[in-house]
Amino acid sequence: MRVDVITIFPAMFASPFAESIIRRARDRGVLDLRLHDLRDYCTDRHRVVDDYPYGGGAGMVMRPEPAWRAIHAARDGARRGAVLLTTPQGERFTQKMARELAACEQLVFFCGHYEGVDERVRALVDREVSIGDYVLTGGELPAMVIVDAVVRLLPGVLGSADSLAEESFGPLLEYPHFTRPAEFEGMAVPDVLLSGHHRKIAEWRRCQALRRTLRRRPDLLAQAELTAAERDLVERWRTGADEAD
Ligand code: 9D3
């Protein structure tokens, strides 16, 4: 996959894109990542990327000319792809969207800044994306988050153990994890995990996952495929006075 990022802060991407999974994807040639400094697409001497809003008001607007030139320079028409604008007005990013984007041959990110981008730039944009309802300082971190979520889905990026984990990614939260030592700061690992009884361990984990999901993310339980017995269990927890987890 080719990923182009258009930004006024290209240096922000150096470390996140040079470590861990993204680095491995680049080293293996699965990811061809290209950073574009928006200011390089200015034609004025001072490389100005923002201007005052027509109609007045607070804040600045990203000028259309450098944005337009940068997107045209980045987009490779021979590849099936999408131009994404990171903006608080965008559609909420989800794992489903990550899977859709992972099917593209190219993604071009235009990282929003200031109060926003001149509306006419949207003629070149396929999707506007937000990563959630909190206020960040710009669209760079959201672009990194999206690239991270998409690239790990590309074939050949994760090891086989991680890929298996991806396949089993369900609508439930994960069960609690433990490693050695069996007792730590007075806290013991649950006996069942030391028992070697695989069926009981699987049952315990499923039960813990259900319980956690009910307590922390009841919205997820609605979509989960549960057995009749599991539904009963959840119903008893819901109506009973169980300890929070
Ligand atoms: C005063 C109105 N604000 C809109 C909610 C202005 C504004 C705040 C923050 C305009 C831009 C920004 C910078 N944020 C992003 O560009 C951004 C973002 C975010 O702040 N949260 C979650 N996802 C994203 S994607 C881009």
Tab-separated table of C-alpha atoms and ligand atoms in Angstrom:
chain	number	residue	atom	x	y	z
A	1	MET	CA	0.000	0.000	0.000
A	2	ARG	CA	1.155	3.503	-0.722
A	3	VAL	CA	0.368	6.136	1.901
A	4	ASP	CA	0.940	9.833	1.282
A	5	VAL	CA	0.584	12.318	4.133
A	6	ILE	CA	0.227	16.034	3.446
A	7	THR	CA	0.981	18.088	6.540
A	8	ILE	CA	2.497	21.318	7.791
A	9	PHE	CA	4.345	19.256	10.450
A	10	PRO	CA	6.074	16.389	8.609
A	11	ALA	CA	8.607	16.000	11.437
A	12	MET	CA	5.812	14.849	13.801
A	13	PHE	CA	5.619	11.577	11.839
A	14	ALA	CA	9.276	10.600	12.090
A	15	SER	CA	9.313	8.478	15.253
A	16	PRO	CA	5.832	6.859	15.111
A	17	PHE	CA	6.498	5.759	11.533
A	18	ALA	CA	10.050	4.565	12.263
A	19	GLU	CA	9.219	2.086	15.051
A	20	SER	CA	7.411	-1.160	15.684
A	21	ILE	CA	4.817	-2.498	13.254
A	22	ILE	CA	4.884	0.423	10.817
A	23	ARG	CA	8.634	0.162	10.556
A	24	ARG	CA	8.400	-3.555	9.881
A	25	ALA	CA	5.794	-2.923	7.161
A	26	ARG	CA	8.095	-0.357	5.520
A	27	ASP	CA	11.156	-2.606	5.817
A	28	ARG	CA	9.224	-5.453	4.187
A	29	GLY	CA	8.060	-3.233	1.326
A	30	VAL	CA	4.382	-3.688	2.282
A	31	LEU	CA	4.083	0.041	3.021
A	32	ASP	CA	5.448	2.815	0.799
A	33	LEU	CA	5.067	5.895	2.992
A	34	ARG	CA	5.623	9.406	1.630
A	35	LEU	CA	5.458	12.635	3.608
A	36	HIS	CA	4.693	15.937	1.902
A	37	ASP	CA	5.324	19.310	3.503
A	38	LEU	CA	2.315	21.417	2.493
A	39	ARG	CA	4.553	24.496	2.375
A	40	ASP	CA	6.497	22.946	-0.515
A	41	TYR	CA	3.340	23.407	-2.610
A	42	CYS	CA	3.123	27.158	-1.976
A	43	THR	CA	4.253	29.491	-4.740
A	44	ASP	CA	4.550	32.630	-2.609
A	45	ARG	CA	7.910	33.640	-1.136
A	46	HIS	CA	6.766	33.232	2.470
A	47	ARG	CA	5.097	29.842	1.941
A	48	VAL	CA	1.872	30.889	3.656
A	49	VAL	CA	-0.660	28.050	4.109
A	50	ASP	CA	-3.476	29.930	5.906
A	51	ASP	CA	-5.571	33.041	5.364
A	52	TYR	CA	-8.412	35.008	6.963
A	53	PRO	CA	-11.956	33.642	6.614
A	54	TYR	CA	-14.317	35.366	4.187
A	55	GLY	CA	-17.189	36.761	6.216
A	56	GLY	CA	-14.949	37.368	9.211
A	57	GLY	CA	-14.751	35.512	12.480
A	58	ALA	CA	-12.057	34.032	14.681
A	59	GLY	CA	-9.277	31.781	13.430
A	60	MET	CA	-7.659	31.081	10.103
A	61	VAL	CA	-8.548	28.850	7.147
A	62	MET	CA	-6.192	26.631	5.151
A	63	ARG	CA	-5.716	28.145	1.682
A	64	PRO	CA	-7.024	26.046	-1.224
A	65	GLU	CA	-4.149	26.505	-3.730
A	66	PRO	CA	-1.305	24.637	-1.941
A	67	ALA	CA	-3.762	21.994	-0.699
A	68	TRP	CA	-5.052	21.407	-4.240
A	69	ARG	CA	-1.564	21.144	-5.722
A	70	ALA	CA	-0.338	18.840	-2.941
A	71	ILE	CA	-3.275	16.430	-3.280
A	72	HIS	CA	-2.839	16.253	-7.079
A	73	ALA	CA	0.893	15.647	-6.659
A	74	ALA	CA	0.330	12.898	-4.095
A	75	ARG	CA	-2.528	11.011	-5.731
A	76	ASP	CA	-1.479	8.266	-8.110
A	77	GLY	CA	-4.375	7.895	-10.558
A	78	ALA	CA	-3.263	4.380	-11.495
A	79	ARG	CA	-4.022	3.118	-7.971
A	80	ARG	CA	-7.379	2.356	-6.440
A	81	GLY	CA	-7.367	4.741	-3.529
A	82	ALA	CA	-8.908	7.429	-1.401
A	83	VAL	CA	-8.147	10.973	-0.299
A	84	LEU	CA	-8.885	11.404	3.411
A	85	LEU	CA	-9.253	14.660	5.278
A	86	THR	CA	-8.754	14.462	9.037
A	87	THR	CA	-11.210	16.883	10.626
A	88	PRO	CA	-13.434	17.066	13.731
A	89	GLN	CA	-16.418	17.222	11.313
A	90	GLY	CA	-15.572	13.828	9.843
A	91	GLU	CA	-17.214	10.435	10.113
A	92	ARG	CA	-16.027	8.561	13.216
A	93	PHE	CA	-13.111	6.207	12.545
A	94	THR	CA	-13.864	2.557	13.406
A	95	GLN	CA	-12.321	-0.889	12.934
A	96	LYS	CA	-14.829	-1.394	10.091
A	97	MET	CA	-13.441	1.678	8.333
A	98	ALA	CA	-9.896	0.415	8.956
A	99	ARG	CA	-10.807	-2.806	7.122
A	100	GLU	CA	-12.314	-0.840	4.219
A	101	LEU	CA	-9.243	1.392	3.925
A	102	ALA	CA	-6.923	-1.639	4.087
A	103	ALA	CA	-8.403	-2.732	0.734
A	104	CYS	CA	-7.090	0.431	-0.992
A	105	GLU	CA	-3.871	0.607	-3.002
A	106	GLN	CA	-3.232	4.186	-1.939
A	107	LEU	CA	-4.363	6.462	0.886
A	108	VAL	CA	-3.692	10.206	0.767
A	109	PHE	CA	-4.109	11.976	4.105
A	110	PHE	CA	-4.596	15.710	4.219
A	111	CYS	CA	-4.080	16.758	7.840
A	112	GLY	CA	-6.454	19.537	8.790
A	113	HIS	CA	-5.398	22.553	10.838
A	114	TYR	CA	-6.611	25.934	12.086
A	115	GLU	CA	-10.405	26.330	11.898
A	116	GLY	CA	-10.478	24.129	8.817
A	117	VAL	CA	-9.752	23.837	5.114
A	118	ASP	CA	-11.276	26.013	2.384
A	119	GLU	CA	-14.515	24.228	1.494
A	120	ARG	CA	-13.548	23.901	-2.204
A	121	VAL	CA	-10.733	21.477	-1.344
A	122	ARG	CA	-13.459	18.990	-0.410
A	123	ALA	CA	-14.034	18.457	-4.148
A	124	LEU	CA	-10.852	16.310	-4.047
A	125	VAL	CA	-11.662	14.530	-0.783
A	126	ASP	CA	-13.320	11.101	-0.663
A	127	ARG	CA	-13.782	10.765	3.098
A	128	GLU	CA	-13.612	13.101	6.072
A	129	VAL	CA	-12.569	11.308	9.233
A	130	SER	CA	-12.525	12.103	12.961
A	131	ILE	CA	-11.037	9.732	15.547
A	132	GLY	CA	-13.449	10.706	18.319
A	133	ASP	CA	-15.179	13.418	20.268
A	134	TYR	CA	-12.284	15.224	21.916
A	135	VAL	CA	-10.389	18.299	20.796
A	136	LEU	CA	-6.874	17.823	19.409
A	137	THR	CA	-4.547	20.478	18.016
A	138	GLY	CA	-4.603	19.203	14.439
A	139	GLY	CA	-5.147	16.282	12.099
A	140	GLU	CA	-1.637	14.804	12.364
A	141	LEU	CA	-2.163	12.465	15.333
A	142	PRO	CA	-5.471	11.248	13.839
A	143	ALA	CA	-3.667	10.458	10.552
A	144	MET	CA	-1.052	8.461	12.489
A	145	VAL	CA	-3.752	6.580	14.389
A	146	ILE	CA	-5.544	5.667	11.165
A	147	VAL	CA	-2.333	4.601	9.391
A	148	ASP	CA	-1.442	2.421	12.383
A	149	ALA	CA	-4.851	0.718	12.465
A	150	VAL	CA	-4.857	0.142	8.679
A	151	VAL	CA	-1.263	-0.972	8.151
A	152	ARG	CA	-1.402	-3.713	10.790
A	153	LEU	CA	-4.235	-5.277	8.742
A	154	LEU	CA	-2.140	-5.536	5.558
A	155	PRO	CA	-1.088	-9.073	4.640
A	156	GLY	CA	2.448	-9.864	5.779
A	157	VAL	CA	2.669	-7.163	8.446
A	158	LEU	CA	1.771	-9.073	11.618
A	159	GLY	CA	3.275	-12.371	12.695
A	160	SER	CA	1.000	-15.414	12.529
A	161	ALA	CA	0.210	-15.307	16.298
A	162	ASP	CA	-0.950	-11.677	16.026
A	163	SER	CA	-2.961	-12.461	12.891
A	164	LEU	CA	-4.814	-15.184	14.752
A	165	ALA	CA	-5.618	-12.677	17.467
A	166	GLU	CA	-7.023	-10.383	14.795
A	167	GLU	CA	-9.280	-13.114	13.417
A	168	SER	CA	-10.652	-13.861	16.851
A	169	PHE	CA	-11.257	-10.165	17.553
A	170	GLY	CA	-14.835	-10.252	18.656
A	171	PRO	CA	-17.354	-7.777	19.938
A	172	LEU	CA	-16.359	-8.524	23.561
A	173	LEU	CA	-13.610	-6.964	25.664
A	174	GLU	CA	-10.716	-9.222	26.542
A	175	TYR	CA	-10.447	-11.389	29.646
A	176	PRO	CA	-7.783	-10.549	32.302
A	177	HIS	CA	-4.216	-11.605	31.554
A	178	PHE	CA	-1.573	-12.889	33.991
A	179	THR	CA	2.053	-13.942	33.719
A	180	ARG	CA	4.650	-15.041	36.299
A	181	PRO	CA	4.983	-14.854	39.268
A	182	ALA	CA	1.940	-16.783	40.550
A	183	GLU	CA	1.787	-14.415	43.507
A	184	PHE	CA	2.733	-10.722	43.226
A	185	GLU	CA	2.438	-8.046	45.930
A	186	GLY	CA	0.013	-10.293	47.792
A	187	MET	CA	-2.162	-10.822	44.698
A	188	ALA	CA	-2.607	-14.370	43.403
A	189	VAL	CA	-3.255	-15.561	39.857
A	190	PRO	CA	-6.722	-17.229	39.721
A	191	ASP	CA	-6.337	-20.968	40.492
A	192	VAL	CA	-8.135	-22.068	37.340
A	193	LEU	CA	-5.341	-20.591	35.180
A	194	LEU	CA	-2.776	-22.771	36.976
A	195	SER	CA	-4.955	-25.895	36.756
A	196	GLY	CA	-4.017	-26.934	33.219
A	197	HIS	CA	-7.718	-27.692	32.655
A	198	HIS	CA	-8.153	-26.187	29.185
A	199	ARG	CA	-11.927	-26.354	28.964
A	200	LYS	CA	-12.350	-24.743	32.383
A	201	ILE	CA	-9.822	-22.049	31.466
A	202	ALA	CA	-11.726	-21.269	28.268
A	203	GLU	CA	-15.014	-21.068	30.227
A	204	TRP	CA	-13.468	-18.790	32.864
A	205	ARG	CA	-12.073	-16.459	30.178
A	206	ARG	CA	-15.367	-16.271	28.312
A	207	CYS	CA	-17.173	-15.532	31.572
A	208	GLN	CA	-14.675	-12.803	32.518
A	209	ALA	CA	-14.898	-11.256	29.040
A	210	LEU	CA	-18.692	-11.152	29.262
A	211	ARG	CA	-18.613	-9.659	32.755
A	212	ARG	CA	-16.104	-6.976	31.829
A	213	THR	CA	-17.999	-6.072	28.701
A	214	LEU	CA	-21.240	-5.753	30.666
A	215	ARG	CA	-19.590	-3.513	33.281
A	216	ARG	CA	-17.454	-1.346	30.999
A	217	ARG	CA	-19.026	-1.418	27.537
A	218	PRO	CA	-22.659	-2.535	27.739
A	219	ASP	CA	-23.142	-0.988	24.275
A	220	LEU	CA	-20.937	-3.764	22.815
A	221	LEU	CA	-23.012	-6.585	24.336
A	222	ALA	CA	-25.977	-5.712	22.146
A	223	GLN	CA	-24.011	-6.781	19.027
A	224	ALA	CA	-22.395	-9.850	20.598
A	225	GLU	CA	-23.470	-13.346	19.592
A	226	LEU	CA	-24.193	-15.073	22.905
A	227	THR	CA	-25.490	-18.542	23.683
A	228	ALA	CA	-28.764	-18.810	25.611
A	229	ALA	CA	-26.796	-19.719	28.747
A	230	GLU	CA	-24.571	-16.659	28.325
A	231	ARG	CA	-27.602	-14.405	27.865
A	232	ASP	CA	-29.030	-15.822	31.105
A	233	LEU	CA	-25.772	-15.215	32.944
A	234	VAL	CA	-25.567	-11.614	31.717
A	235	GLU	CA	-29.213	-11.089	32.677
A	236	ARG	CA	-28.527	-12.354	36.208
A	237	TRP	CA	-25.498	-10.042	36.536
A	238	ARG	CA	-27.496	-7.145	35.229
A	239	THR	CA	-30.327	-7.595	37.701
A	240	GLY	CA	-28.186	-8.843	40.609
A	241	ALA	CA	-25.877	-6.852	42.867
A	242	ASP	CA	-22.544	-8.144	41.545
A	243	GLU	CA	-19.275	-6.394	42.264
A	244	ALA	CA	-18.072	-4.147	39.471
A	245	ASP	CA	-15.060	-5.408	37.517
B	1	9D3	C1	-14.058	25.726	17.759
B	1	9D3	C2	-14.488	24.609	16.923
B	1	9D3	N1	-13.492	23.530	16.846
B	1	9D3	C3	-14.107	22.381	16.128
B	1	9D3	C4	-14.517	21.307	17.061
B	1	9D3	C5	-12.317	24.010	16.127
B	1	9D3	C6	-11.254	22.990	15.933
B	1	9D3	C7	-10.746	22.261	17.013
B	1	9D3	C8	-9.703	21.364	16.825
B	1	9D3	C9	-10.726	22.795	14.691
B	1	9D3	C10	-9.687	21.909	14.505
B	1	9D3	C11	-9.181	21.212	15.566
B	1	9D3	C12	-8.051	20.294	15.370
B	1	9D3	N2	-8.475	18.867	15.307
B	1	9D3	C13	-8.407	18.179	14.198
B	1	9D3	O1	-7.975	18.697	13.174
B	1	9D3	C14	-8.888	16.823	14.180
B	1	9D3	C15	-9.486	16.014	15.192
B	1	9D3	C16	-9.840	16.285	16.555
B	1	9D3	O2	-9.616	17.367	17.116
B	1	9D3	N3	-10.428	15.263	17.274
B	1	9D3	C17	-10.683	14.049	16.753
B	1	9D3	N4	-10.403	13.763	15.489
B	1	9D3	C18	-9.805	14.746	14.734
B	1	9D3	S1	-9.388	14.567	13.137
B	1	9D3	C19	-8.792	16.103	13.019
